[in-house]
Tab-separated table of C-alpha atoms in Angstrom:
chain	number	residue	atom	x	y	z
A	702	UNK	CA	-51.918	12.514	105.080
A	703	UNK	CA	-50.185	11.173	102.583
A	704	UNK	CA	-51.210	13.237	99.623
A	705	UNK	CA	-49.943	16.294	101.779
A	706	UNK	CA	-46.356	15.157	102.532
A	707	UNK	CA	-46.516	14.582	98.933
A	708	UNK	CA	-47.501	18.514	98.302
A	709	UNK	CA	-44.966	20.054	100.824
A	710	UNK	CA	-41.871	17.827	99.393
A	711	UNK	CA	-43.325	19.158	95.640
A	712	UNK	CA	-43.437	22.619	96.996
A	713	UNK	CA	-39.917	22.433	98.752
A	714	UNK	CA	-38.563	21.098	95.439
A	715	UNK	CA	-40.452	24.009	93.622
A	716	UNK	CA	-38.952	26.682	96.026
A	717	UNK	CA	-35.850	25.755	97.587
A	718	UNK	CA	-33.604	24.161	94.467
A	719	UNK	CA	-34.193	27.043	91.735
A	720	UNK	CA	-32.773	29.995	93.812
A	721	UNK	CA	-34.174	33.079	91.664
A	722	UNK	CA	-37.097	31.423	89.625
A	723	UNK	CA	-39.864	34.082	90.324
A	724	UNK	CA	-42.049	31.584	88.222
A	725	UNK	CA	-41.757	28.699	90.511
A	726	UNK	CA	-42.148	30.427	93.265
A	727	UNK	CA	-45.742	32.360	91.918
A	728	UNK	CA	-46.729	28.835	91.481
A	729	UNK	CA	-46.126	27.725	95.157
A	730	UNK	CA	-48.983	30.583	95.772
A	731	UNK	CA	-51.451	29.517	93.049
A	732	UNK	CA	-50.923	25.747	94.514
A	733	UNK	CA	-50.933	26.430	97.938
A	734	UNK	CA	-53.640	28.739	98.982
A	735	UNK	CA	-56.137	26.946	96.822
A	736	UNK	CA	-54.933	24.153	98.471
A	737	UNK	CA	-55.389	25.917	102.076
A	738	UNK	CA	-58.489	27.472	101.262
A	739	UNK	CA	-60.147	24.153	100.326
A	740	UNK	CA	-58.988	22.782	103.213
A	741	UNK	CA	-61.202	25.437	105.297
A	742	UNK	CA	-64.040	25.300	103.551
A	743	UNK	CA	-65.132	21.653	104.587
A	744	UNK	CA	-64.871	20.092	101.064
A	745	UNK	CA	-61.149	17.933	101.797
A	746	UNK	CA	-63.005	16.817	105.120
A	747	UNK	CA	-60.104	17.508	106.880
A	748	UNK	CA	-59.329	19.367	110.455
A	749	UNK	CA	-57.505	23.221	109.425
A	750	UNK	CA	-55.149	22.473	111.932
A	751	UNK	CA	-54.050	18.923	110.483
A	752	UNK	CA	-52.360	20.643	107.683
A	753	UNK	CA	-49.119	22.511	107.640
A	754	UNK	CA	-46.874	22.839	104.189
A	755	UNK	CA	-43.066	22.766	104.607
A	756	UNK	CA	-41.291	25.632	104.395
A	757	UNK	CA	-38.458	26.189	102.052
A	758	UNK	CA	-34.740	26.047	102.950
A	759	UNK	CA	-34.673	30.373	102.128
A	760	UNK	CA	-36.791	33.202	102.281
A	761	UNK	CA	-39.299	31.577	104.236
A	762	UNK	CA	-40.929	34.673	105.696
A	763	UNK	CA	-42.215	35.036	102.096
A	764	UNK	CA	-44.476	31.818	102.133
A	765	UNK	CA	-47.437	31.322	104.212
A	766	UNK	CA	-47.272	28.038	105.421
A	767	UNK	CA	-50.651	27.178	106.978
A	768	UNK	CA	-54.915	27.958	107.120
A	769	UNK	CA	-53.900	31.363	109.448
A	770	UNK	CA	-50.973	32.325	108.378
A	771	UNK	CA	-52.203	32.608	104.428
A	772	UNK	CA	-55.474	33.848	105.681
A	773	UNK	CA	-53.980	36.427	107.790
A	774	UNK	CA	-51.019	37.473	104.855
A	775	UNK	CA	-53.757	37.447	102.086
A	776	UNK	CA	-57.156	37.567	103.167
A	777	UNK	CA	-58.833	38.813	100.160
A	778	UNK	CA	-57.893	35.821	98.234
A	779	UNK	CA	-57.972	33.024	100.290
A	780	UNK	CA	-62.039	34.723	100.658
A	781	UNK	CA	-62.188	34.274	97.210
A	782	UNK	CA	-61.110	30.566	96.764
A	783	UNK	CA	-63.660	30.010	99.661
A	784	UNK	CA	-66.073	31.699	97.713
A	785	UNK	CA	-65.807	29.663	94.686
A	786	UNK	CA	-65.669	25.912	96.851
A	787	UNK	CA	-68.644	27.110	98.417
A	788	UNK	CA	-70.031	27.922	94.707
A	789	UNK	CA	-69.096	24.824	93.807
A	790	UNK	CA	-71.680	22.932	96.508
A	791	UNK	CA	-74.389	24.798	95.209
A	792	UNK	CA	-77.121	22.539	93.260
A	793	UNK	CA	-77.679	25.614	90.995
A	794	UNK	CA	-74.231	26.343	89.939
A	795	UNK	CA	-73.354	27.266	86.035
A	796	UNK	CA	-70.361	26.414	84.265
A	797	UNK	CA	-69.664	29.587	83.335
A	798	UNK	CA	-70.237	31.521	86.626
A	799	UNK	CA	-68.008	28.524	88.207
A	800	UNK	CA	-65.253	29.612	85.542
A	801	UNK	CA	-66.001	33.904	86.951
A	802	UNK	CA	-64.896	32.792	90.778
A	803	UNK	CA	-62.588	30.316	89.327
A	804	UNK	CA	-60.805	33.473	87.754
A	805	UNK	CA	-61.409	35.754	90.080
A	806	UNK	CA	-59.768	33.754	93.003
A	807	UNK	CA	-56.913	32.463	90.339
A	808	UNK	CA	-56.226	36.156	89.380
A	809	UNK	CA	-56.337	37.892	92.970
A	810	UNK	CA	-53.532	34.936	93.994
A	811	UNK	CA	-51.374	35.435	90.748
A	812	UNK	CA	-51.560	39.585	91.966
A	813	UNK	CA	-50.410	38.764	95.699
A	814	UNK	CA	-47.776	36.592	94.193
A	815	UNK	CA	-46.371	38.825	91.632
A	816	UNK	CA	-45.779	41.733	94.342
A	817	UNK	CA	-43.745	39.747	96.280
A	818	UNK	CA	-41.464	37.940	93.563
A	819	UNK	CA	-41.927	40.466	90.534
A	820	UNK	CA	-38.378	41.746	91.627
A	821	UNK	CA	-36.765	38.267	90.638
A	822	UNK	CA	-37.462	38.833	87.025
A	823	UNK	CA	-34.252	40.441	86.948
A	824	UNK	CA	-32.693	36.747	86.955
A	825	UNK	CA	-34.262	36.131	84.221
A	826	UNK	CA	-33.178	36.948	80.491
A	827	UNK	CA	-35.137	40.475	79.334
A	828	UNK	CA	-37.392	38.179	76.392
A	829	UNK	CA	-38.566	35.428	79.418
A	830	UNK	CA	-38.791	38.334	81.855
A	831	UNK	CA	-40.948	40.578	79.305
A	832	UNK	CA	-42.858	37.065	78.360
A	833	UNK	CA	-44.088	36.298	82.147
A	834	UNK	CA	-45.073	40.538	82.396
A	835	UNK	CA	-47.020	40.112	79.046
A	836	UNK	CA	-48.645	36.299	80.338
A	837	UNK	CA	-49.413	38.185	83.577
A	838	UNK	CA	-51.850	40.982	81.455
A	839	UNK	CA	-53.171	38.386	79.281
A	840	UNK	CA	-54.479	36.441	81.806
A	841	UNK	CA	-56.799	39.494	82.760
A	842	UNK	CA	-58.343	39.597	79.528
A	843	UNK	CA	-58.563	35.582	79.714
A	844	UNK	CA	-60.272	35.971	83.193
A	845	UNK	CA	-62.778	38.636	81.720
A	846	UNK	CA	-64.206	36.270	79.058
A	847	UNK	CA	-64.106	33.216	81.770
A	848	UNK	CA	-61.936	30.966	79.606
A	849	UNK	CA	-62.457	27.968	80.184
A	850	UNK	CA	-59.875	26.114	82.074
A	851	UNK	CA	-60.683	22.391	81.158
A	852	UNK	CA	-58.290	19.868	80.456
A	853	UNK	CA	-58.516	19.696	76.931
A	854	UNK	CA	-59.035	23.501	76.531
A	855	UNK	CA	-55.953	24.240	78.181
A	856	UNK	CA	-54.037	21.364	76.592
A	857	UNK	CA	-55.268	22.818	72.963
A	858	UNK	CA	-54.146	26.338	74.478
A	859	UNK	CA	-50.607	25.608	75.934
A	860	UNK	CA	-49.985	24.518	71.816
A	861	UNK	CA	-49.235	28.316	71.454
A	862	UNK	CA	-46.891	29.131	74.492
A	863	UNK	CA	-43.131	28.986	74.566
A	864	UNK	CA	-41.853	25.419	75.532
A	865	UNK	CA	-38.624	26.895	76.947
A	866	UNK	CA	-37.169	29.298	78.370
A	867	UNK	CA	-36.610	32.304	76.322
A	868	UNK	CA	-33.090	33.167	75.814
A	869	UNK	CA	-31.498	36.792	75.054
A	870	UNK	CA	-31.356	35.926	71.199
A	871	UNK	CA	-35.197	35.312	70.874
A	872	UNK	CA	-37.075	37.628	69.161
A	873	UNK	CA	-40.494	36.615	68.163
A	874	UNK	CA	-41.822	36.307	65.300
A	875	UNK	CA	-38.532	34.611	64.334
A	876	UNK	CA	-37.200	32.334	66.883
A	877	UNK	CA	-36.514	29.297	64.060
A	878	UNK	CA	-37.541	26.087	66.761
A	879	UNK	CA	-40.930	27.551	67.239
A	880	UNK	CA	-43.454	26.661	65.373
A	881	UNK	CA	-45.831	29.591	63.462
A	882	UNK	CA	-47.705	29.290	66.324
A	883	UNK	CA	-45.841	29.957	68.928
A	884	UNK	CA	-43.878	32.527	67.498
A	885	UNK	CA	-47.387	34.065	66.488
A	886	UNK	CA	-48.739	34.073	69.904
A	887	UNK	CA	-45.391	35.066	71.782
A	888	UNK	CA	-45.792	38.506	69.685
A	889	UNK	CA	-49.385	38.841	70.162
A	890	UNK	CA	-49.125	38.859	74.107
A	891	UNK	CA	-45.844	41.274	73.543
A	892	UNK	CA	-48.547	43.476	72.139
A	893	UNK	CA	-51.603	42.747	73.832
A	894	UNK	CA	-49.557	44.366	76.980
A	895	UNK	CA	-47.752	47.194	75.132
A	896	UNK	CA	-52.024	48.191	74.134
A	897	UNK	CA	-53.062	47.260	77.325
A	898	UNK	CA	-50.089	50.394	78.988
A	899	UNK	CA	-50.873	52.370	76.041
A	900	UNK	CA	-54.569	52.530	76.924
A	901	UNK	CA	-54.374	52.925	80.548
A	902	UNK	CA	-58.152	51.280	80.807
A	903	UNK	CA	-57.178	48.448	78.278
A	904	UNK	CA	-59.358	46.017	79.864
A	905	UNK	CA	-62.438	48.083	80.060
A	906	UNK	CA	-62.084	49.049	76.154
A	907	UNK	CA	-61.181	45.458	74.452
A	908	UNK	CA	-63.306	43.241	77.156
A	909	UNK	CA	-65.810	43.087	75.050
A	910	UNK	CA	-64.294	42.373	71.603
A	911	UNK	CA	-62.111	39.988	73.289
A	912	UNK	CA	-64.366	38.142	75.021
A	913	UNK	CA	-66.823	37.936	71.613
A	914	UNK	CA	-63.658	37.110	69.822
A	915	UNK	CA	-62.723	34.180	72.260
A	916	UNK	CA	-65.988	32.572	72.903
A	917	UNK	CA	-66.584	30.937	69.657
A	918	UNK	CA	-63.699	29.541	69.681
A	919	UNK	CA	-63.356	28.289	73.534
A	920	UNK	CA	-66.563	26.833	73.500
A	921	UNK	CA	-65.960	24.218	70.926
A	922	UNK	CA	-63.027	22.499	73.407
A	923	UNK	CA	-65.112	22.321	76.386
């Protein structure tokens, strides 16, 4: 009980203080029906109808709040999470096929999020606005080669993202308080997603490179 008044207030915070932050509220999505869908799949060992999230002070038609409600707004995914918790009580589950309906749920949420908020990028400067469009195709090609999402993986990974918020001046490769890194990797998403429209199928033609590309190197931070 406790650890869910703790969630809502976090998701209330998340929601109802930044008015236009498309980010934060994307997030409330990949927290929440996770969250919801565990819930219903037995694992919390928890009643579905103990649990009910606050809703934020606006726009609340645009958040699903409870088990139905999310189920009922975005079936698809809230199958998938239940999909990968029920994975996840099999005896013969792999790491790597855990990571597949890890993605695939993660991916299908991010999707159902984006359609609804993609609109408030326009609060956003153009270089953090064209930054959470080019994270958005990335992590399609991240999902493909089942990256894996441990903690030290990710910590390693989040090395190379932006640790502000881009600001009209920023232009990558040469924004001077980013490292080479950074700076490296904001460009290399900028063009991963101009490829990715260029190609139409971009996914189906670098899958495979990528994912031979990236699995040397992810494997050795599991």
């Amino acid at each position: 009980k406790y650890y869910l008044q703790i969630s809502s207030i976090i998701f209330v915070s998340v929601c109802g203080n930044y008015k236009h932050f498309a980010f934060t509220d994307m997030n409330y999505f990949l927290c929440a029906l996770p969250f919801l869908a565990a819930v219903d799949s037995g694992i919390m060992g928890m009643s579905s109808d103990q649990v009910m999230l606050l809703p934020p002070p606006k726009d609340q038609t645009k958040f699903c709040l409870n088990i139905s409600s999310c189920q009922s707004s975005f079936p698809k995914t809230m199958s998938k999470w239940n999909i990968l918790y029920k994975y996840l009580q099999s005896p013969s589950s792999s790491f790597d096929d855990l990571m597949k309906y890890l993605w695939d749920a993660h991916i299908s949420a991010l999707k159902d999020a984006y359609k609804i908020f993609e609109d408030r990028l326009e609060y956003y400067s153009k270089p953090e606005a064209d930054f959470g469009r080019d994270w958005c195709v990335t992590l399609d090609y991240l999902a493909a080669a089942h990256f894996p999402t441990t903690f030290f993986k990710v910590t390693e990974f989040q090395k190379g993202l932006p640790p502000r918020v881009l600001v009209d001046s920023d232009r990558a490769p040469f924004i001077s308080n980013f490292t080479n890194l950074q700076n490296t990797v904001l460009l290399g998403l900028n063009l991963l997603h101009q490829v990715d429209d260029s190609t139409g199928k971009g996914l189906n033609t670098l899958k495979k490179p990528i994912i031979l590309f990236l699995k040397p190197y992810y494997h050795s931070y599991i």
